[in-house]
Coordinates of C-alpha atoms and ligand atoms in Angstrom, one line a residue:
M1 CA 66.9 129.9 72.5
M2 CA 66.2 132.0 75.7
N3 CA 68.7 132.1 78.8
R4 CA 67.0 131.1 82.2
P5 CA 69.1 130.9 85.2
L6 CA 69.4 127.5 86.8
M7 CA 68.4 127.9 90.3
I8 CA 68.4 125.2 93.0
A9 CA 64.9 126.1 94.6
D10 CA 63.6 125.1 90.9
I11 CA 64.7 121.6 92.0
L12 CA 62.7 120.8 95.1
E13 CA 59.8 122.8 93.7
Y14 CA 59.6 120.5 90.6
A15 CA 59.8 117.9 93.0
A16 CA 57.2 118.6 94.8
L17 CA 54.9 119.1 91.6
I18 CA 56.2 115.7 89.8
H19 CA 57.5 113.3 92.0
P20 CA 54.8 114.5 95.0
K21 CA 55.2 110.9 96.1
G22 CA 59.1 111.3 96.8
E23 CA 59.9 111.4 100.4
I24 CA 62.5 112.0 102.8
V25 CA 62.7 109.4 105.8
S26 CA 64.9 110.4 108.7
A27 CA 66.4 108.6 111.5
R28 CA 66.6 111.5 114.1
V29 CA 68.7 112.4 116.9
E30 CA 65.9 112.5 118.8
G31 CA 65.3 108.5 118.5
D32 CA 62.5 108.3 116.2
L33 CA 62.1 107.8 112.6
H34 CA 60.2 111.0 110.6
R35 CA 59.0 110.6 107.2
Q36 CA 57.8 113.7 105.1
S37 CA 57.0 114.0 101.1
Y38 CA 59.0 116.1 98.8
V39 CA 55.5 118.2 98.8
E40 CA 55.4 119.1 102.4
T41 CA 59.3 119.2 102.4
A42 CA 58.6 122.3 99.8
A43 CA 56.7 123.7 101.7
R44 CA 58.7 123.9 105.0
T45 CA 61.4 125.1 103.1
R46 CA 59.3 128.2 102.3
R47 CA 58.2 128.5 105.7
L48 CA 62.5 128.3 106.6
A49 CA 63.0 130.7 104.2
N50 CA 60.6 133.5 105.7
A51 CA 62.1 132.6 109.1
L52 CA 65.5 133.3 107.9
T53 CA 64.3 136.7 106.3
A54 CA 63.0 137.6 109.8
L55 CA 66.4 136.5 111.2
G56 CA 68.0 139.1 109.2
V57 CA 69.7 137.1 106.7
R58 CA 70.5 138.9 103.5
D59 CA 71.7 138.1 100.3
G60 CA 75.3 136.5 100.3
D61 CA 75.2 136.1 104.1
R62 CA 76.6 132.7 105.1
V63 CA 74.7 130.6 107.4
G64 CA 76.1 127.5 108.8
T65 CA 75.2 124.1 109.4
L66 CA 76.7 121.6 111.9
A67 CA 74.2 118.7 111.2
W68 CA 74.0 115.0 110.4
N69 CA 71.8 113.8 107.6
G70 CA 68.1 114.7 108.2
Y71 CA 64.9 116.3 106.8
R72 CA 65.9 119.6 108.4
H73 CA 69.3 119.6 107.1
V74 CA 68.1 119.4 103.5
E75 CA 65.4 121.9 104.1
L76 CA 68.3 124.4 105.2
Y77 CA 70.2 123.7 102.0
Y78 CA 67.3 124.5 99.9
A79 CA 65.8 127.5 102.1
V80 CA 69.4 129.3 102.4
S81 CA 70.5 128.8 99.0
G82 CA 67.0 129.5 97.4
M83 CA 66.8 132.7 99.1
G84 CA 70.1 134.5 97.9
A85 CA 72.1 133.5 100.7
V86 CA 74.9 130.5 101.1
C87 CA 74.6 127.2 103.1
H88 CA 77.7 126.6 105.1
T89 CA 77.9 122.9 105.8
I90 CA 80.5 122.5 108.5
N91 CA 82.1 119.0 109.1
P92 CA 82.1 118.3 113.3
R93 CA 84.4 115.8 113.1
L94 CA 86.9 118.7 112.5
S95 CA 89.1 119.9 115.4
A96 CA 87.8 122.5 117.6
E97 CA 90.9 125.0 116.2
Q98 CA 89.7 124.0 112.6
L99 CA 86.3 124.6 113.4
A100 CA 86.9 128.1 114.8
Y101 CA 89.0 129.1 112.0
I102 CA 85.9 128.3 109.3
V103 CA 83.5 129.4 111.1
N104 CA 85.5 132.6 111.5
H105 CA 87.0 132.6 108.2
A106 CA 83.3 132.5 106.8
E107 CA 81.6 134.9 108.8
D108 CA 79.2 132.9 109.6
R109 CA 76.1 134.9 110.9
L110 CA 74.1 132.2 112.0
L111 CA 74.6 128.4 113.1
F112 CA 72.1 125.7 112.7
L113 CA 72.7 122.6 114.7
D114 CA 72.0 119.2 115.7
L115 CA 70.9 118.5 119.3
T116 CA 74.0 116.3 119.4
F117 CA 76.4 119.3 118.9
V118 CA 75.1 121.8 121.7
P119 CA 78.0 120.5 124.1
M120 CA 80.7 120.9 121.4
V121 CA 79.9 124.5 120.4
E122 CA 78.9 125.5 124.0
A123 CA 82.7 124.9 124.6
L124 CA 83.7 126.2 121.5
R125 CA 81.9 129.6 121.8
G126 CA 84.5 131.9 123.0
Q127 CA 86.6 131.1 119.8
L128 CA 83.2 131.8 117.6
P129 CA 82.1 135.5 116.3
A130 CA 80.3 137.4 119.2
D131 CA 77.3 138.1 117.1
L132 CA 76.8 134.6 115.8
R133 CA 73.3 133.3 116.6
Y134 CA 72.3 129.7 117.1
V135 CA 69.3 127.4 116.5
I136 CA 69.1 124.1 117.5
M137 CA 67.4 121.8 115.4
T138 CA 64.5 120.8 117.5
D139 CA 61.2 120.9 118.4
R140 CA 60.4 122.6 121.6
A141 CA 59.9 119.9 123.6
H142 CA 63.4 118.3 123.1
M143 CA 65.2 122.0 123.2
P144 CA 68.1 121.0 125.9
E145 CA 69.1 123.6 128.4
N146 CA 71.9 125.6 126.6
T147 CA 74.2 128.6 127.1
L148 CA 74.2 129.7 123.3
D149 CA 70.8 131.6 124.0
A150 CA 69.6 129.5 120.8
L151 CA 66.2 129.6 119.3
C152 CA 64.4 126.6 118.5
Y153 CA 64.1 125.3 114.9
E154 CA 60.3 124.1 115.0
E155 CA 59.3 127.3 116.4
I156 CA 61.1 129.6 114.1
L157 CA 59.2 127.9 111.1
D158 CA 56.0 127.6 113.4
Q159 CA 55.8 131.3 113.5
R160 CA 55.7 131.5 109.9
T161 CA 53.7 131.1 106.5
D162 CA 55.0 128.6 103.9
S163 CA 54.2 131.4 101.2
Y164 CA 57.0 132.6 99.8
S165 CA 58.4 133.6 96.6
W166 CA 61.7 132.5 95.5
P167 CA 63.8 135.1 94.1
E168 CA 65.3 134.9 90.6
L169 CA 68.6 134.8 91.1
E170 CA 71.7 135.3 88.8
E171 CA 72.9 131.8 88.1
D172 CA 76.6 132.2 88.9
T173 CA 75.1 133.4 92.6
A174 CA 77.0 131.8 95.4
S175 CA 74.6 128.7 96.9
G176 CA 77.4 126.7 98.9
L177 CA 80.4 126.6 100.9
C178 CA 82.2 123.3 102.0
Y179 CA 85.7 123.4 103.4
T180 CA 88.2 120.7 102.8
S181 CA 89.2 119.1 105.8
G182 CA 92.9 120.1 105.4
T183 CA 95.4 118.1 106.3
T184 CA 97.9 120.3 105.7
G185 CA 97.6 123.9 106.6
N186 CA 94.1 125.6 107.5
P187 CA 91.1 124.1 105.5
K188 CA 90.1 125.6 102.1
G189 CA 86.6 126.6 101.3
T190 CA 84.9 126.1 98.2
L191 CA 82.2 128.3 97.1
Y192 CA 79.2 126.6 94.8
T193 CA 77.4 128.4 93.1
H194 CA 73.5 127.8 91.9
R195 CA 74.7 127.1 88.1
S196 CA 77.3 124.7 89.4
T197 CA 74.7 123.1 91.8
V198 CA 72.1 122.5 89.2
L199 CA 74.3 121.1 86.6
H200 CA 76.0 118.7 88.9
A201 CA 72.7 117.4 90.1
M202 CA 71.7 116.7 86.5
A203 CA 74.9 115.1 85.7
V204 CA 74.8 112.9 88.8
A205 CA 71.1 112.2 88.3
L206 CA 72.0 111.3 84.7
S207 CA 75.3 109.1 85.1
L208 CA 73.5 107.3 88.2
A209 CA 70.1 106.9 86.7
A210 CA 70.1 103.2 87.3
A211 CA 69.9 103.6 91.1
L212 CA 68.2 107.7 91.0
K213 CA 65.0 106.8 89.8
P214 CA 61.3 107.4 90.7
G215 CA 60.4 105.4 93.9
S216 CA 64.0 104.5 94.5
K217 CA 64.9 104.4 97.7
I218 CA 68.4 105.9 98.0
L219 CA 70.4 106.1 101.3
P220 CA 73.0 108.5 101.8
V221 CA 75.5 107.8 104.2
V222 CA 77.8 110.6 102.8
P223 CA 77.0 113.2 105.1
L224 CA 75.6 116.2 104.5
F225 CA 77.8 118.3 106.5
H226 CA 80.8 117.5 103.8
V227 CA 81.0 117.2 100.0
N228 CA 77.2 117.4 99.3
A229 CA 76.4 114.4 100.4
W230 CA 77.6 113.4 96.8
G231 CA 75.1 115.9 95.2
L232 CA 72.0 113.6 96.3
P233 CA 70.1 116.3 98.1
Y234 CA 69.6 117.7 94.9
A235 CA 69.5 114.5 92.6
A236 CA 67.8 112.3 94.4
P237 CA 64.4 115.1 94.4
L238 CA 65.5 115.7 90.6
S239 CA 65.1 112.1 89.7
G240 CA 62.0 111.3 91.7
A241 CA 63.7 108.8 94.2
T242 CA 63.1 109.1 98.4
L243 CA 65.9 109.6 100.6
V244 CA 66.8 107.6 103.6
M245 CA 68.4 109.4 106.5
P246 CA 70.4 107.6 108.8
G247 CA 71.1 110.3 111.0
P248 CA 73.8 109.8 113.9
H249 CA 73.8 106.0 113.5
L250 CA 76.3 105.0 111.2
D251 CA 77.4 101.4 112.5
G252 CA 76.9 98.4 110.6
A253 CA 73.9 97.1 112.7
S254 CA 71.9 100.4 112.7
L255 CA 72.6 101.1 109.0
F256 CA 71.2 97.1 108.1
D257 CA 68.1 97.9 110.5
L258 CA 67.5 100.9 108.6
M259 CA 68.0 99.7 105.1
E260 CA 65.9 97.0 105.5
G261 CA 63.0 98.4 107.1
E262 CA 63.0 101.1 104.2
R263 CA 63.9 98.7 101.4
V264 CA 66.9 101.1 100.7
F265 CA 68.1 99.9 97.1
S266 CA 71.1 102.0 97.0
A267 CA 73.3 103.0 99.6
W268 CA 76.3 105.6 98.9
G269 CA 79.3 106.0 101.3
V270 CA 82.9 105.4 102.0
P271 CA 84.8 102.3 102.1
T272 CA 85.0 102.5 106.1
V273 CA 81.3 102.6 106.7
W274 CA 80.7 99.7 104.1
M275 CA 83.0 97.5 106.4
G276 CA 81.1 97.9 109.1
L277 CA 78.1 96.8 106.7
L278 CA 79.5 94.0 105.3
A279 CA 80.8 92.8 109.1
E280 CA 76.7 93.2 109.6
V281 CA 75.9 91.1 106.7
K282 CA 78.2 88.5 107.3
A283 CA 77.0 87.7 111.1
R284 CA 73.4 87.8 109.9
G285 CA 74.1 85.6 107.0
R286 CA 72.3 87.6 104.6
L287 CA 71.6 91.3 102.7
P288 CA 69.3 93.6 104.2
E289 CA 66.2 93.2 101.9
G290 CA 65.5 95.2 98.7
F291 CA 69.3 96.4 99.0
G292 CA 70.8 96.1 95.1
D293 CA 73.3 98.9 94.8
V294 CA 76.2 100.7 96.5
V295 CA 78.1 103.7 95.6
I296 CA 81.6 103.8 97.0
G297 CA 84.0 106.6 97.1
G298 CA 85.6 109.3 98.6
S299 CA 89.0 106.6 99.0
A300 CA 89.9 103.9 96.8
A301 CA 87.1 100.6 97.1
P302 CA 89.4 97.5 97.7
R303 CA 88.8 95.1 95.2
A304 CA 88.2 92.4 98.2
M305 CA 85.0 94.3 98.9
I306 CA 83.7 94.9 95.4
E307 CA 83.6 91.4 95.1
A308 CA 82.1 91.0 98.5
F309 CA 79.0 92.9 97.2
E310 CA 78.8 91.6 94.0
E311 CA 78.9 88.3 94.7
R312 CA 76.0 88.5 96.9
G313 CA 74.4 90.1 93.9
V314 CA 74.9 93.9 94.9
N315 CA 76.0 96.0 92.2
V316 CA 79.1 98.4 92.9
C317 CA 79.6 101.7 91.3
H318 CA 82.8 102.7 92.3
A319 CA 83.0 106.6 92.3
W320 CA 85.9 109.3 92.6
G321 CA 85.5 113.0 92.9
M322 CA 86.2 115.8 95.9
T323 CA 85.4 119.0 97.5
E324 CA 86.3 121.0 94.6
M325 CA 84.6 119.3 92.3
S326 CA 81.0 119.1 93.8
P327 CA 82.0 116.7 94.1
V328 CA 81.6 113.7 92.0
G329 CA 83.9 113.6 88.7
T330 CA 83.6 109.8 87.8
Q331 CA 81.2 106.9 87.8
G332 CA 81.8 103.4 87.7
N333 CA 78.9 101.6 86.4
L334 CA 80.5 99.4 83.3
P335 CA 78.7 100.7 80.4
A336 CA 76.5 98.2 78.3
H337 CA 79.2 96.8 75.8
L338 CA 81.1 95.2 79.2
A339 CA 78.1 94.0 80.8
A340 CA 79.0 90.7 79.6
A341 CA 82.9 90.9 80.2
P342 CA 84.1 87.7 82.2
P343 CA 83.8 88.1 85.9
D344 CA 87.7 88.4 86.5
E345 CA 87.8 91.3 83.9
K346 CA 84.7 93.3 85.2
M347 CA 85.8 93.3 88.8
R348 CA 89.2 94.3 87.6
L349 CA 87.4 97.7 86.1
K350 CA 85.2 97.9 88.8
A351 CA 88.4 98.4 91.0
K352 CA 89.4 101.4 88.8
Q353 CA 87.8 104.7 89.7
G354 CA 85.4 104.8 86.9
R355 CA 84.5 107.0 84.0
K356 CA 84.0 110.8 84.0
L357 CA 80.6 112.6 83.7
F358 CA 79.4 114.8 81.2
G359 CA 80.9 118.3 81.6
V360 CA 83.9 117.2 83.6
D361 CA 87.7 117.2 81.8
L362 CA 90.4 115.4 82.6
K363 CA 93.8 115.4 82.2
I364 CA 97.2 113.9 83.6
V365 CA 100.3 115.7 83.2
D366 CA 104.4 114.8 84.1
D367 CA 106.5 117.0 86.5
A368 CA 107.4 119.1 83.9
G369 CA 104.1 119.8 83.1
E370 CA 103.7 118.0 79.9
E371 CA 100.5 116.1 78.8
L372 CA 100.9 112.8 79.2
P373 CA 98.8 110.3 76.9
Q374 CA 95.9 108.6 78.0
D375 CA 96.7 105.1 77.2
G376 CA 96.3 103.5 80.5
K377 CA 100.2 103.1 81.1
H378 CA 101.6 106.7 81.8
A379 CA 100.7 107.7 85.4
G380 CA 101.0 111.4 86.2
I381 CA 99.3 114.3 88.1
L382 CA 95.5 114.2 87.6
Y383 CA 94.0 117.8 86.3
V384 CA 90.2 118.7 86.0
R385 CA 88.4 121.1 84.5
G386 CA 84.2 121.9 84.0
N387 CA 81.1 123.6 85.3
T388 CA 81.1 121.9 88.3
V389 CA 85.0 122.4 89.1
T390 CA 86.4 125.3 91.3
S391 CA 87.8 128.4 90.0
G392 CA 89.2 129.7 93.3
Y393 CA 89.1 128.9 97.1
F394 CA 86.9 131.2 99.0
R395 CA 89.1 133.8 100.0
N396 CA 92.5 132.3 99.8
P397 CA 94.5 133.6 96.8
E398 CA 97.5 132.4 98.5
A399 CA 96.2 128.5 97.9
D400 CA 94.9 129.2 94.6
R401 CA 98.2 129.9 93.4
A402 CA 99.4 126.1 94.2
V403 CA 96.5 124.2 92.5
F404 CA 95.8 126.2 88.6
D405 CA 97.8 126.0 86.0
E406 CA 98.3 128.6 83.7
K407 CA 95.2 127.1 81.6
G408 CA 93.4 127.3 84.5
W409 CA 93.1 123.2 85.2
F410 CA 93.1 122.3 88.9
A411 CA 95.2 120.0 90.2
T412 CA 93.7 117.4 92.3
G413 CA 96.6 116.5 94.3
D414 CA 96.0 112.6 92.8
I415 CA 98.1 110.4 90.3
A416 CA 96.4 108.5 88.0
T417 CA 96.5 106.4 84.6
I418 CA 93.4 107.3 82.3
D419 CA 92.4 104.2 79.7
P420 CA 92.1 105.1 76.3
D421 CA 88.5 104.0 77.1
G422 CA 88.2 106.9 79.9
F423 CA 88.7 104.7 82.9
L424 CA 90.1 106.6 85.8
T425 CA 92.7 104.5 87.7
L426 CA 94.2 106.3 91.0
T427 CA 97.9 104.9 92.2
D428 CA 97.8 107.9 95.0
R429 CA 97.4 110.9 96.5
S430 CA 100.4 112.6 95.6
K431 CA 101.3 113.4 99.6
D432 CA 101.0 109.8 99.9
L433 CA 102.9 108.3 97.2
I434 CA 105.9 106.4 98.1
K435 CA 109.2 106.7 96.3
S436 CA 111.9 104.3 96.5
G437 CA 115.3 104.8 94.9
G438 CA 113.6 107.5 92.4
E439 CA 110.7 104.9 91.6
W440 CA 107.3 105.5 92.9
I441 CA 105.3 102.3 94.3
S442 CA 101.8 102.5 94.2
S443 CA 100.2 101.9 98.1
I444 CA 96.3 101.9 96.6
D445 CA 97.7 98.9 94.5
L446 CA 99.5 97.0 97.5
E447 CA 96.6 97.9 99.6
N448 CA 94.2 96.1 96.8
V449 CA 96.3 92.6 97.2
A450 CA 96.7 92.5 101.0
M451 CA 92.9 93.5 101.6
A452 CA 92.2 90.4 99.9
C453 CA 94.8 88.3 102.2
P454 CA 93.3 85.6 105.0
N455 CA 92.7 87.2 108.5
V456 CA 93.4 90.9 106.9
A457 CA 90.0 93.2 108.2
N458 CA 91.7 96.4 107.0
C459 CA 95.3 97.9 106.1
A460 CA 97.5 100.5 104.8
V461 CA 100.9 100.8 103.0
I462 CA 102.6 103.9 103.9
A463 CA 106.4 105.2 103.5
V464 CA 109.0 105.2 106.1
P465 CA 111.9 106.7 105.7
H466 CA 115.6 104.9 104.8
P467 CA 118.8 105.3 104.4
K468 CA 119.6 104.1 101.0
W469 CA 116.3 104.3 99.3
D470 CA 114.7 107.4 100.7
E471 CA 111.4 106.0 101.4
R472 CA 110.4 102.1 101.9
P473 CA 106.8 100.8 101.9
L474 CA 105.7 99.6 105.7
L475 CA 102.0 97.5 105.6
I476 CA 100.2 98.4 108.5
V477 CA 97.2 95.5 109.0
V478 CA 94.3 95.4 111.4
P479 CA 93.5 91.6 111.7
E480 CA 90.3 89.8 111.7
T481 CA 89.0 89.5 115.1
G482 CA 91.5 86.7 116.9
K483 CA 93.4 86.1 113.6
T484 CA 97.1 86.9 112.9
P485 CA 97.9 87.7 109.4
D486 CA 101.0 86.3 107.3
F487 CA 103.3 88.7 106.4
D488 CA 104.8 86.0 104.2
V489 CA 101.6 84.8 102.7
I490 CA 100.8 88.4 102.1
K491 CA 103.7 89.1 100.3
D492 CA 103.8 85.7 98.1
R493 CA 100.3 87.1 96.9
M494 CA 101.5 90.6 96.0
G495 CA 104.8 89.3 94.7
A496 CA 102.1 87.8 91.7
H497 CA 101.4 91.1 90.7
F498 CA 104.4 93.7 91.8
A499 CA 108.5 93.9 91.5
K500 CA 110.0 92.5 94.2
W501 CA 111.4 95.8 94.9
Q502 CA 107.8 97.3 95.4
L503 CA 107.1 94.6 98.0
P504 CA 106.7 96.4 101.7
D505 CA 109.9 95.6 104.0
A506 CA 107.7 95.2 107.0
M507 CA 104.8 94.6 108.5
E508 CA 103.0 95.9 111.5
V509 CA 100.0 95.0 113.2
V510 CA 97.6 97.5 115.1
E511 CA 93.8 97.5 116.7
A512 CA 92.5 99.9 114.3
L513 CA 93.5 102.3 111.6
P514 CA 93.3 106.1 112.6
L515 CA 90.8 108.2 110.1
T516 CA 90.4 111.4 108.6
A517 CA 87.4 114.1 109.8
T518 CA 85.9 112.8 106.4
G519 CA 86.5 109.1 107.4
K520 CA 89.2 108.2 105.3
V521 CA 92.6 106.6 107.0
S522 CA 94.7 109.1 107.7
K523 CA 98.0 108.5 106.2
L524 CA 99.3 111.6 107.7
T525 CA 98.8 110.5 111.1
L526 CA 100.1 106.9 110.6
R527 CA 103.4 108.5 109.2
Q528 CA 103.9 110.3 112.2
R529 CA 103.2 107.4 114.7
F530 CA 105.8 105.3 112.4
A531 CA 108.2 108.2 111.3
D532 CA 111.1 106.4 113.4
Y533 CA 110.2 103.6 112.4
K534 CA 113.3 100.7 111.9
L535 CA 113.1 98.6 108.9
P536 CA 114.5 95.3 109.6
D537 CA 117.7 96.1 107.1
T538 CA 118.3 99.2 108.9
A539 CA 118.0 98.3 112.6
Ligands
LIG1 P1 89.5 115.5 102.1 O1 88.8 114.5 102.7 O2 90.5 115.9 102.4 O3 88.5 116.6 102.7 P2 87.9 115.1 99.6 O4 86.6 114.6 100.5 O5 87.3 116.4 99.2 O6 88.7 116.1 100.7 O7 88.4 114.4 99.1 C1 89.1 114.3 97.8 C2 90.3 113.3 97.5 O8 89.7 111.8 98.2 C3 90.6 113.2 96.1 O9 91.5 114.0 95.8 C4 91.1 111.9 96.2 O10 92.3 111.6 96.8 C5 90.3 110.8 97.3 N1 89.2 109.9 96.9 C6 87.9 110.6 96.3 N2 87.5 109.1 95.8 C7 88.5 108.1 95.8 C8 88.3 106.8 95.0 N3 87.3 106.3 94.7 N4 89.3 105.9 95.1 C9 90.5 106.8 95.7 N5 90.7 107.8 96.5 C10 89.4 108.7 95.9

């Protein structure tokens, strides 16, 4: 058989020919709603490749982006990778110090930024490479005064034609770069290739075909600036689905209005975002018109959230993955033979982290590195392997030593069980585990029960030091507005699912939970805040 290289540019050119009616609809930073077809997107992407060539971008150069979800960001994804350079997406929610580290470590040559981020980059400029050039992603009319000597995105496009022949690249050519948020130590970069990206796009499009189909409207709330928006910029055009991009407006009301206006069928994002949308759904007493599917991942989807969607007729797909896995590893749509399972059983399965995509291998091992049975009972450290999994961090051999076993499998840092029929269940991130008297307690399981209790809007369970047991669980709760959660009621409910020694020793009420740069509850920050916490029996 022939051996043709898998190339990212082919996806968009294919979409332009085969799905010409597919669109990218974008809520712009400029304030309006913009729409363009995949045909127009492909043409503008070729223009952009010409512009990048004129700006001196060469094979392998890193081009940074600091931008929301929108069509220009998608154009950068394709133009930069397609011409043989590396599209380096940067998470603007990281600290200034981390941002400077990342841009310097990646040695970005150009930085494309949305209007929103101009002041931030101006303040950071002294710490960025002196020869870095800047392009602001807007038109001439909206160009702000700036101290970056920045070029204007639409202007550099206007100067070029849309005739460009994508080079034939080897499929192992680097195409994208994304740094993990690095809650400990410096952020670490995952360098994707054309091959890994195209294979991932095909696997996502195939596994989530119920949402990704011609004419279907998909809302990626998951950002293009982190974890490749779960592969949607590739999987949606490949399948002919339309992308509806929320730009900077991620609150419940804005999402509701955008979804309703565009008749979005499937929306993808982390649980925090869906809390906002569900609050809006409750306030308006209805769903956005056309909404029928939600993909939840990035951190555990609480069962109460899954039920809130499902009882309103929205199918929930609970997915798991990580930056180092391109990122999607599993998806939780139930297989056909379970479609008729009793509702309670269905919810129980949907609260698990789903089943693997084709091409992803999973194994769990004990502390000694011995592989454990996938019987749904043994919990172990989760390792992965596959064509869409990193083989080593970008220029960081020291980090590699900590995460690969001798057979080349990658340690995810998650603790999990795997059922005989392939359902993955995460019990914790290894660094969030609670170890009490030598026994592990799953914070995710405890949180799931607490979330379903009256008056609880959000919660987290963390370990606090204990003189006798080493660590004990502390429940931290955000109450529903004006309500007071009752710890005894919560403990009672937990008592039905857990042994007594596993229940939290105390509850603290807070106004809000701290979030990481990727919108997850920051347990690290919580552990620091409650480091000196005195539990009732030790006070
Ligand atoms: P970071 O947030 O640290 O930058 P990632 O976005 O790559 O990194 O997050 C990957 C991690 O997120 C996984 O290792 C896992 O701990 C967590 N995660 C992702 N999806 C889920 C899920 N559905 N349930 C529980 N945890 C999840």
